[in-house]
CSV table of C-alpha atoms and ligand atoms in Angstrom, one decimal:
chain,number,residue,atom,x,y,z
A,1,MET,CA,9.2,20.4,-22.7
A,2,PRO,CA,9.8,23.1,-25.3
A,3,GLY,CA,8.6,22.2,-28.8
A,4,GLY,CA,11.2,21.6,-31.5
A,5,PHE,CA,12.8,18.9,-33.4
A,6,ARG,CA,13.8,15.7,-31.8
A,7,PRO,CA,15.2,12.8,-33.7
A,8,LEU,CA,12.8,10.0,-34.3
A,9,LEU,CA,14.9,7.4,-32.6
A,10,GLU,CA,15.2,9.5,-29.4
A,11,ARG,CA,11.4,10.1,-29.4
A,12,ARG,CA,10.7,6.4,-29.6
A,13,TYR,CA,13.0,5.8,-26.8
A,14,VAL,CA,11.4,8.5,-24.7
A,15,LEU,CA,8.0,6.9,-25.1
A,16,ARG,CA,9.2,3.9,-23.1
A,17,MET,CA,10.6,6.0,-20.3
A,18,THR,CA,8.9,7.6,-17.4
A,19,GLU,CA,7.4,11.0,-18.2
A,20,ILE,CA,8.7,13.9,-16.1
A,21,LEU,CA,5.8,16.3,-15.5
A,22,ALA,CA,6.5,19.9,-14.6
A,23,ALA,CA,4.6,21.4,-11.6
A,24,THR,CA,2.3,23.4,-13.8
A,25,GLU,CA,-1.5,23.2,-14.2
A,26,ALA,CA,-1.0,21.1,-17.3
A,27,GLY,CA,1.5,18.8,-15.5
A,28,ILE,CA,-0.9,18.3,-12.6
A,29,ALA,CA,-3.8,17.6,-14.9
A,30,ARG,CA,-1.8,15.0,-16.8
A,31,ALA,CA,-0.7,13.3,-13.5
A,32,ALA,CA,-4.4,13.1,-12.4
A,33,LEU,CA,-5.4,11.7,-15.7
A,34,LEU,CA,-2.7,9.0,-15.5
A,35,LEU,CA,-3.8,8.1,-12.0
A,36,ARG,CA,-7.4,7.8,-13.2
A,37,ALA,CA,-6.1,5.4,-15.9
A,38,GLY,CA,-4.8,3.2,-13.1
A,39,VAL,CA,-1.1,3.7,-13.8
A,40,LEU,CA,1.6,4.9,-11.3
A,41,VAL,CA,2.7,8.5,-10.8
A,42,ALA,CA,5.3,9.5,-8.3
A,43,PHE,CA,4.9,12.9,-6.7
A,44,GLY,CA,6.8,15.0,-4.2
A,45,THR,CA,5.6,15.5,-0.6
A,46,GLU,CA,7.3,17.5,2.1
A,47,THR,CA,8.8,14.2,3.5
A,48,VAL,CA,9.9,12.1,0.5
A,49,TYR,CA,8.6,11.3,-3.0
A,50,GLY,CA,5.6,9.0,-3.0
A,51,LEU,CA,4.8,6.3,-5.6
A,52,GLY,CA,1.2,7.2,-6.2
A,53,ALA,CA,-1.7,4.9,-7.3
A,54,ASP,CA,-5.4,5.2,-7.3
A,55,ALA,CA,-6.1,3.8,-3.8
A,56,THR,CA,-9.5,2.6,-4.8
A,57,ASN,CA,-8.1,0.4,-7.6
A,58,GLU,CA,-6.9,-3.1,-6.5
A,59,ARG,CA,-5.0,-3.6,-9.7
A,60,ALA,CA,-3.2,-0.2,-9.4
A,61,ALA,CA,-2.3,-1.2,-5.8
A,62,ALA,CA,-0.8,-4.5,-7.1
A,63,GLU,CA,1.3,-2.5,-9.6
A,64,VAL,CA,2.8,-0.5,-6.7
A,65,PHE,CA,4.1,-3.7,-5.1
A,66,ALA,CA,5.4,-4.9,-8.4
A,67,ALA,CA,7.2,-1.7,-9.3
A,68,LYS,CA,8.9,-1.6,-5.9
A,69,ASP,CA,9.8,-5.3,-5.9
A,70,ARG,CA,8.3,-5.4,-2.5
A,71,PRO,CA,8.5,-9.0,-1.0
A,72,ARG,CA,5.5,-8.2,1.2
A,73,PHE,CA,2.2,-6.5,1.0
A,74,ASN,CA,2.8,-3.8,3.6
A,75,PRO,CA,-0.1,-1.5,4.1
A,76,LEU,CA,0.1,1.7,2.2
A,77,ILE,CA,-0.7,5.2,3.4
A,78,ALA,CA,-3.7,6.9,1.7
A,79,HIS,CA,-3.1,10.5,0.9
A,80,TYR,CA,-5.8,13.3,0.8
A,81,PRO,CA,-5.9,17.0,0.0
A,82,GLU,CA,-7.5,17.9,3.3
A,83,THR,CA,-8.7,16.6,6.6
A,84,ASP,CA,-12.4,16.1,5.8
A,85,ALA,CA,-11.6,13.9,2.8
A,86,ALA,CA,-9.2,11.8,5.0
A,87,PHE,CA,-11.8,11.4,7.8
A,88,ALA,CA,-14.4,10.3,5.2
A,89,ASP,CA,-12.4,7.0,5.0
A,90,VAL,CA,-11.5,6.5,8.7
A,91,LEU,CA,-13.2,7.0,12.0
A,92,PRO,CA,-11.3,9.8,13.8
A,93,THR,CA,-10.9,9.7,17.6
A,94,PRO,CA,-11.0,13.0,19.5
A,95,ALA,CA,-7.1,12.8,19.7
A,96,ALA,CA,-7.0,12.3,15.9
A,97,ARG,CA,-9.1,15.5,15.4
A,98,GLU,CA,-6.7,17.5,17.6
A,99,LEU,CA,-3.6,16.1,15.9
A,100,ALA,CA,-5.1,16.9,12.5
A,101,ALA,CA,-5.8,20.5,13.5
A,102,ARG,CA,-2.3,20.8,14.7
A,103,PHE,CA,-0.3,18.9,12.1
A,104,TRP,CA,-2.2,18.7,8.8
A,105,PRO,CA,-1.2,19.4,6.2
A,106,GLY,CA,2.1,18.0,7.4
A,107,PRO,CA,4.4,15.1,8.1
A,108,LEU,CA,2.1,13.0,10.3
A,109,THR,CA,0.4,9.8,9.4
A,110,MET,CA,-2.5,8.5,11.5
A,111,VAL,CA,-3.6,4.8,11.7
A,112,LEU,CA,-7.4,4.8,12.4
A,113,PRO,CA,-10.3,2.3,12.1
A,114,ARG,CA,-11.3,2.1,8.5
A,115,ARG,CA,-14.9,3.1,7.8
A,116,PRO,CA,-17.0,0.2,6.3
A,117,ALA,CA,-17.9,2.6,3.5
A,118,SER,CA,-14.3,3.4,2.7
A,119,ARG,CA,-13.5,2.9,-1.0
A,120,VAL,CA,-9.8,2.1,-0.4
A,121,ALA,CA,-8.9,-1.2,-2.0
A,122,LEU,CA,-8.3,-4.1,0.3
A,123,LEU,CA,-4.8,-4.7,-1.1
A,124,ALA,CA,-3.8,-1.1,-0.5
A,125,ALA,CA,-4.4,-1.5,3.2
A,126,ALA,CA,-3.0,-5.1,3.2
A,127,GLY,CA,-6.4,-6.4,4.2
A,128,LEU,CA,-6.4,-4.6,7.6
A,129,GLU,CA,-9.4,-3.2,9.5
A,130,THR,CA,-7.3,0.0,9.9
A,131,LEU,CA,-6.1,2.5,7.4
A,132,ALA,CA,-3.2,4.9,7.6
A,133,VAL,CA,-4.1,8.4,6.3
A,134,ARG,CA,-2.2,11.6,5.8
A,135,VAL,CA,-2.5,15.1,4.3
A,136,PRO,CA,0.8,16.2,2.8
A,137,ALA,CA,1.8,19.9,2.9
A,138,PRO,CA,3.1,21.0,-0.5
A,139,PRO,CA,0.5,22.9,-2.6
A,140,ILE,CA,1.5,20.9,-5.7
A,141,ALA,CA,0.8,17.6,-4.0
A,142,ARG,CA,-2.5,18.9,-2.7
A,143,ALA,CA,-3.4,20.2,-6.1
A,144,LEU,CA,-2.8,16.8,-7.6
A,145,LEU,CA,-4.9,15.1,-4.8
A,146,SER,CA,-7.7,17.6,-5.3
A,147,ALA,CA,-7.6,17.2,-9.1
A,148,PHE,CA,-7.7,13.4,-8.8
A,149,GLY,CA,-10.5,13.5,-6.3
A,150,ARG,CA,-9.9,10.0,-4.9
A,151,PRO,CA,-7.4,8.8,-2.2
A,152,VAL,CA,-3.9,8.1,-3.5
A,153,ALA,CA,-2.0,5.2,-2.0
A,154,ALA,CA,1.7,6.0,-1.9
A,155,PRO,CA,4.7,4.3,-0.4
A,156,SER,CA,8.0,6.0,-0.7
A,157,ALA,CA,9.0,5.9,-4.4
A,158,ASN,CA,12.1,3.7,-4.0
A,159,ARG,CA,12.7,0.0,-4.8
A,160,SER,CA,12.3,-2.2,-1.8
A,161,GLY,CA,15.3,-2.1,0.5
A,162,ARG,CA,16.7,1.2,-0.8
A,163,VAL,CA,16.6,4.7,0.7
A,164,SER,CA,13.6,7.0,0.1
A,165,PRO,CA,13.9,9.5,-2.8
A,166,THR,CA,13.8,13.2,-2.1
A,167,THR,CA,14.1,14.6,-5.6
A,168,ALA,CA,12.4,13.6,-9.0
A,169,GLN,CA,15.9,12.5,-10.2
A,170,HIS,CA,16.2,10.1,-7.3
A,171,VAL,CA,12.8,8.6,-8.3
A,172,LEU,CA,14.0,8.2,-11.9
A,173,ASP,CA,17.2,6.5,-10.7
A,174,GLU,CA,15.0,4.0,-8.9
A,175,LEU,CA,12.0,3.5,-11.1
A,176,ASN,CA,12.6,4.9,-14.6
A,177,GLY,CA,10.7,2.8,-17.1
A,178,ARG,CA,8.7,1.1,-14.3
A,179,ILE,CA,6.2,3.9,-13.7
A,180,ALA,CA,4.2,6.2,-16.0
A,181,ALA,CA,5.3,9.5,-14.7
A,182,VAL,CA,6.9,11.6,-11.9
A,183,LEU,CA,5.4,15.0,-11.0
A,184,ASP,CA,8.5,17.1,-10.3
A,185,GLY,CA,7.7,19.2,-7.2
A,186,GLY,CA,11.4,20.0,-6.5
A,187,PRO,CA,13.4,18.7,-3.5
A,188,CYS,CA,11.5,17.6,-0.4
A,189,ALA,CA,11.7,20.1,2.5
A,190,VAL,CA,11.7,17.6,5.4
A,191,GLY,CA,13.6,14.7,3.8
A,192,VAL,CA,12.6,12.0,6.2
A,193,GLU,CA,9.3,10.0,6.2
A,194,SER,CA,6.2,11.0,8.1
A,195,THR,CA,5.7,10.1,11.7
A,196,VAL,CA,3.3,7.1,11.9
A,197,LEU,CA,1.0,7.0,14.9
A,198,ASP,CA,-1.4,4.2,15.8
A,199,LEU,CA,-4.5,5.9,17.2
A,200,THR,CA,-6.5,2.7,17.5
A,201,ARG,CA,-4.6,2.0,20.8
A,202,GLU,CA,-4.9,3.8,24.1
A,203,PRO,CA,-2.5,5.5,24.7
A,204,PRO,CA,-1.7,6.0,21.0
A,205,ALA,CA,1.5,4.4,19.9
A,206,LEU,CA,4.4,5.7,17.8
A,207,LEU,CA,5.0,3.2,15.0
A,208,ARG,CA,7.6,5.1,13.1
A,209,PRO,CA,9.5,8.3,14.1
A,210,GLY,CA,9.5,10.9,11.4
A,211,GLY,CA,8.9,14.5,10.4
A,212,ALA,CA,6.6,15.4,13.3
A,213,THR,CA,8.5,15.0,16.6
A,214,VAL,CA,7.4,13.1,19.6
A,215,GLU,CA,7.7,16.2,21.7
A,216,GLU,CA,5.3,18.1,19.5
A,217,ILE,CA,2.9,15.2,19.5
A,218,ARG,CA,3.0,14.8,23.2
A,219,ALA,CA,2.2,18.5,23.6
A,220,VAL,CA,-1.1,17.9,21.8
A,221,ILE,CA,-2.3,14.5,23.2
A,222,GLY,CA,-0.3,13.9,26.4
A,223,SER,CA,0.7,10.3,26.6
A,224,LEU,CA,2.2,8.3,23.8
A,225,SER,CA,3.6,4.8,24.0
A,226,ASP,CA,6.6,3.9,21.9
A,227,GLY,CA,5.5,1.0,19.7
A,228,HIS,CA,8.7,1.5,17.7
A,229,ALA,CA,11.0,1.1,20.7
A,230,GLN,CA,9.0,-2.0,21.8
A,231,ALA,CA,9.4,-3.5,18.4
A,232,VAL,CA,13.2,-2.9,18.4
A,233,GLN,CA,13.4,-4.3,21.9
A,234,ASN,CA,11.5,-7.4,21.0
A,235,ASP,CA,13.6,-7.8,17.9
A,236,ALA,CA,10.5,-7.6,15.8
A,237,PRO,CA,10.8,-6.7,12.1
A,238,ARG,CA,11.4,-2.9,11.7
A,239,SER,CA,8.5,-2.3,9.5
A,240,PRO,CA,5.5,-1.2,11.6
A,241,GLY,CA,3.1,-2.8,9.2
A,242,LEU,CA,4.4,-6.1,10.5
A,243,LEU,CA,3.5,-5.3,14.1
A,244,VAL,CA,-0.2,-5.3,13.5
A,245,ALA,CA,-2.2,-8.6,13.2
A,246,HIS,CA,-2.9,-8.9,9.5
A,247,TYR,CA,-6.2,-10.2,8.3
A,248,ALA,CA,-6.4,-13.9,8.8
A,249,PRO,CA,-9.3,-16.1,7.7
A,250,SER,CA,-11.3,-18.0,10.3
A,251,LEU,CA,-11.1,-21.2,8.3
A,252,PRO,CA,-7.9,-23.2,8.4
A,253,VAL,CA,-5.6,-22.6,5.5
A,254,ARG,CA,-3.7,-25.4,3.6
A,255,LEU,CA,-1.0,-24.3,1.2
A,256,GLY,CA,0.4,-26.0,-1.9
A,257,ALA,CA,-2.8,-28.1,-2.4
A,258,GLU,CA,-2.4,-30.7,-5.2
A,259,THR,CA,-5.8,-32.3,-4.7
A,260,VAL,CA,-9.0,-31.1,-3.2
A,261,GLY,CA,-12.4,-32.5,-2.0
A,262,PRO,CA,-16.0,-31.3,-1.4
A,263,ASP,CA,-14.9,-30.1,2.1
A,264,ASP,CA,-12.4,-27.6,0.6
A,265,ALA,CA,-12.9,-24.0,-0.4
A,266,LEU,CA,-10.3,-23.7,-3.2
A,267,LEU,CA,-8.2,-20.6,-3.8
A,268,ALA,CA,-7.1,-21.5,-7.3
A,269,PHE,CA,-4.3,-20.1,-9.5
A,270,GLY,CA,-4.3,-21.1,-13.2
A,271,ARG,CA,-6.2,-24.2,-14.2
A,272,GLN,CA,-8.2,-25.0,-11.2
A,273,LEU,CA,-8.2,-28.4,-9.4
A,274,PRO,CA,-11.6,-30.3,-9.8
A,275,GLY,CA,-13.9,-31.4,-7.0
A,276,ALA,CA,-13.8,-28.4,-4.5
A,277,GLY,CA,-16.9,-27.3,-2.5
A,278,ALA,CA,-16.3,-23.7,-3.4
A,279,VAL,CA,-13.8,-22.0,-5.7
A,280,PHE,CA,-12.2,-18.5,-6.2
A,281,ASN,CA,-9.7,-18.3,-9.0
A,282,LEU,CA,-7.0,-15.6,-8.4
A,283,SER,CA,-6.0,-15.7,-12.0
A,284,PRO,CA,-7.1,-18.3,-14.6
A,285,GLY,CA,-4.4,-16.9,-16.9
A,286,ARG,CA,-1.7,-17.2,-14.2
A,287,ASP,CA,-1.1,-13.4,-14.1
A,288,LEU,CA,0.6,-12.6,-10.8
A,289,THR,CA,-0.5,-8.9,-10.8
A,290,GLU,CA,-4.1,-9.9,-11.3
A,291,ALA,CA,-3.7,-12.6,-8.6
A,292,ALA,CA,-2.3,-10.0,-6.1
A,293,ALA,CA,-5.1,-7.6,-6.9
A,294,ARG,CA,-7.7,-10.3,-6.1
A,295,LEU,CA,-5.9,-12.0,-3.1
A,296,PHE,CA,-7.6,-10.3,-0.2
A,297,SER,CA,-11.1,-10.2,-1.7
A,298,GLY,CA,-10.6,-13.9,-2.6
A,299,LEU,CA,-9.6,-14.9,0.9
A,300,ARG,CA,-12.5,-13.0,2.4
A,301,LEU,CA,-15.1,-14.4,-0.1
A,302,LEU,CA,-13.9,-18.0,0.4
A,303,ASP,CA,-13.8,-17.6,4.2
A,304,ALA,CA,-17.4,-16.3,4.3
A,305,ASP,CA,-18.7,-18.7,1.7
A,306,GLY,CA,-16.8,-21.7,3.1
A,307,THR,CA,-18.0,-21.0,6.7
A,308,ALA,CA,-21.6,-20.5,5.5
A,309,ARG,CA,-21.5,-23.9,3.8
A,310,GLY,CA,-19.7,-25.7,6.6
A,311,LEU,CA,-16.6,-26.4,4.6
A,312,ALA,CA,-13.5,-27.6,6.5
A,313,GLY,CA,-10.9,-25.1,5.3
A,314,ILE,CA,-9.3,-23.1,2.5
A,315,ALA,CA,-7.0,-25.0,0.2
A,316,VAL,CA,-4.5,-22.9,-1.8
A,317,MET,CA,-3.0,-24.1,-5.1
A,318,PRO,CA,0.8,-23.5,-5.5
A,319,ILE,CA,1.8,-20.0,-6.7
A,320,PRO,CA,5.2,-19.4,-8.2
A,321,LEU,CA,7.8,-17.6,-6.1
A,322,THR,CA,8.7,-15.1,-8.7
A,323,GLY,CA,7.9,-11.3,-8.9
A,324,LEU,CA,4.7,-10.5,-7.0
A,325,GLY,CA,4.4,-14.3,-6.3
A,326,ARG,CA,6.8,-13.8,-3.4
A,327,ALA,CA,4.5,-11.2,-1.7
A,328,ILE,CA,1.5,-13.4,-2.4
A,329,ASN,CA,3.2,-16.5,-0.9
A,330,ASP,CA,4.4,-14.4,2.1
A,331,ARG,CA,0.8,-13.3,2.8
A,332,LEU,CA,-0.6,-16.8,2.4
A,333,ARG,CA,2.0,-18.3,4.7
A,334,ARG,CA,1.0,-15.7,7.4
A,335,ALA,CA,-2.7,-16.7,6.9
A,336,ALA,CA,-1.7,-20.4,7.2
A,337,ARG,CA,0.4,-19.8,10.3
A,338,ALA,CA,-2.3,-17.9,12.0
A,339,ASN,CA,-4.7,-20.8,11.4
A,340,PRO,CA,-2.9,-24.0,10.3
A,341,ALA,CA,-5.0,-26.7,8.6
A,342,ASP,CA,-3.5,-29.4,10.7
A,343,GLY,CA,-4.5,-27.7,14.0
A,344,SER,CA,-0.9,-27.5,15.2
A,345,VAL,CA,0.3,-24.4,17.0
A,346,VAL,CA,3.1,-22.7,15.2
A,347,SER,CA,5.1,-20.1,17.0
B,1,LIG,O1,6.4,10.3,4.4
B,1,LIG,C1,5.8,9.3,4.1
B,1,LIG,O2,5.0,8.7,5.0
B,1,LIG,C2,5.9,8.8,2.7
B,1,LIG,C3,5.2,9.8,1.8
B,1,LIG,C4,5.2,9.3,0.4
B,1,LIG,O3,3.9,10.0,2.2
B,1,LIG,N1,5.3,7.5,2.6
B,1,LIG,C5,5.9,6.4,3.2
B,1,LIG,O4,5.2,5.2,2.9
B,1,LIG,O5,6.9,6.4,3.8
B,1,LIG,P1,5.8,3.7,3.2
B,1,LIG,O6,4.9,2.7,2.6
B,1,LIG,O7,7.2,3.7,2.7
B,1,LIG,O8,5.7,3.6,4.8
B,1,LIG,C6,4.5,3.6,5.4
B,1,LIG,C7,4.6,3.0,6.7
B,1,LIG,C8,5.0,1.5,6.7
B,1,LIG,O9,5.9,1.3,7.6
B,1,LIG,C9,3.7,0.8,7.0
B,1,LIG,O10,3.9,-0.4,7.6
B,1,LIG,C10,3.0,1.8,7.9
B,1,LIG,O11,3.3,3.0,7.4
B,1,LIG,N2,1.5,1.6,7.8
B,1,LIG,C11,0.7,1.9,6.8
B,1,LIG,N3,-0.6,1.5,7.0
B,1,LIG,C12,-0.6,1.0,8.3
B,1,LIG,C13,-1.6,0.4,9.1
B,1,LIG,N4,-2.9,0.3,8.7
B,1,LIG,N5,-1.2,0.0,10.3
B,1,LIG,C14,0.1,0.1,10.8
B,1,LIG,N6,1.1,0.6,10.0
B,1,LIG,C15,0.7,1.0,8.8
B,2,LIG,MG1,9.4,3.3,2.5
């Protein structure tokens, strides 16, 4: 922004709004600095604008879901400046290497097994053993990713249930005041989301059609099953993230616990119930963003600890159904359904 006089009132107002960063060296450096500080920065890719967060920071990932008003913790795509950086967080199959050589940088996202050493936050990948990775094409996006030096988790930069933004102005229309900044890379060249391929299956499955066409992909890897068409046929939810089996604890899960005993591993929220055999408190201060950030690690810790100590199950205290609480409750209901405490089979 050129220097010069701006009335004080306006300047105060501007401080509370989302910063618009120009695609200059200074703008990119500022965007990287904000990401490092754990706040959200939208940036243009060739497909749509992404709502970027430090993928290694659970709290920043939680802020993404809060800013989007997402009712569920869908797994996010991790973005990298180049193929080697992406493959440092996942285990590439031979087909994945061929696809990377052909399509990256470009509008293709690959779901691959996550490396145990991956630094990507559990919440960013919705607790899954797989991780979706992609290398976007625009030089500005790649410059940001290089400058930042860590994976960037980025869903499309729209509020939940709205269309994906393809200009910086669209992002502001959706998220002004909810995110720290938007790096203006101009309009997106492709304008539809990336193609999502699941390479953990044989043959690989198309989870979402997008910028890289099925014909182009088949030309590289031969056969490709249509996970997207199967989902539509089975009337499954349209989001591919819902097709995969999300992490479920091995211990039975009981929701809405009002009392607990020595046989219970307690997932607490707020002031914790007395008498449990093990406790993990999501947020003693009842902060839903903190609770979201700690949800997957808490479930895993209690599952491991409770199993080691021979406890009967995980008891979860009630969590309010407001803001991020909706996504937290959605996730917990899935965990309870996968392994109900009363042993019943729920379809
Ligand atoms: O073009 C794009 O892909 C844009 C730009 C910003 O990169 N991003 C985007 O993100 O569209 P999002 O969150 O709106 O969509 C990502 C899709 C979701 O449908 C999600 O379920 C799926 O990818 N996905 C992510 N990780 C997955 C995983 N581990 N397994 C299966 N599906 C996954
Ligand atoms: Mg989206």
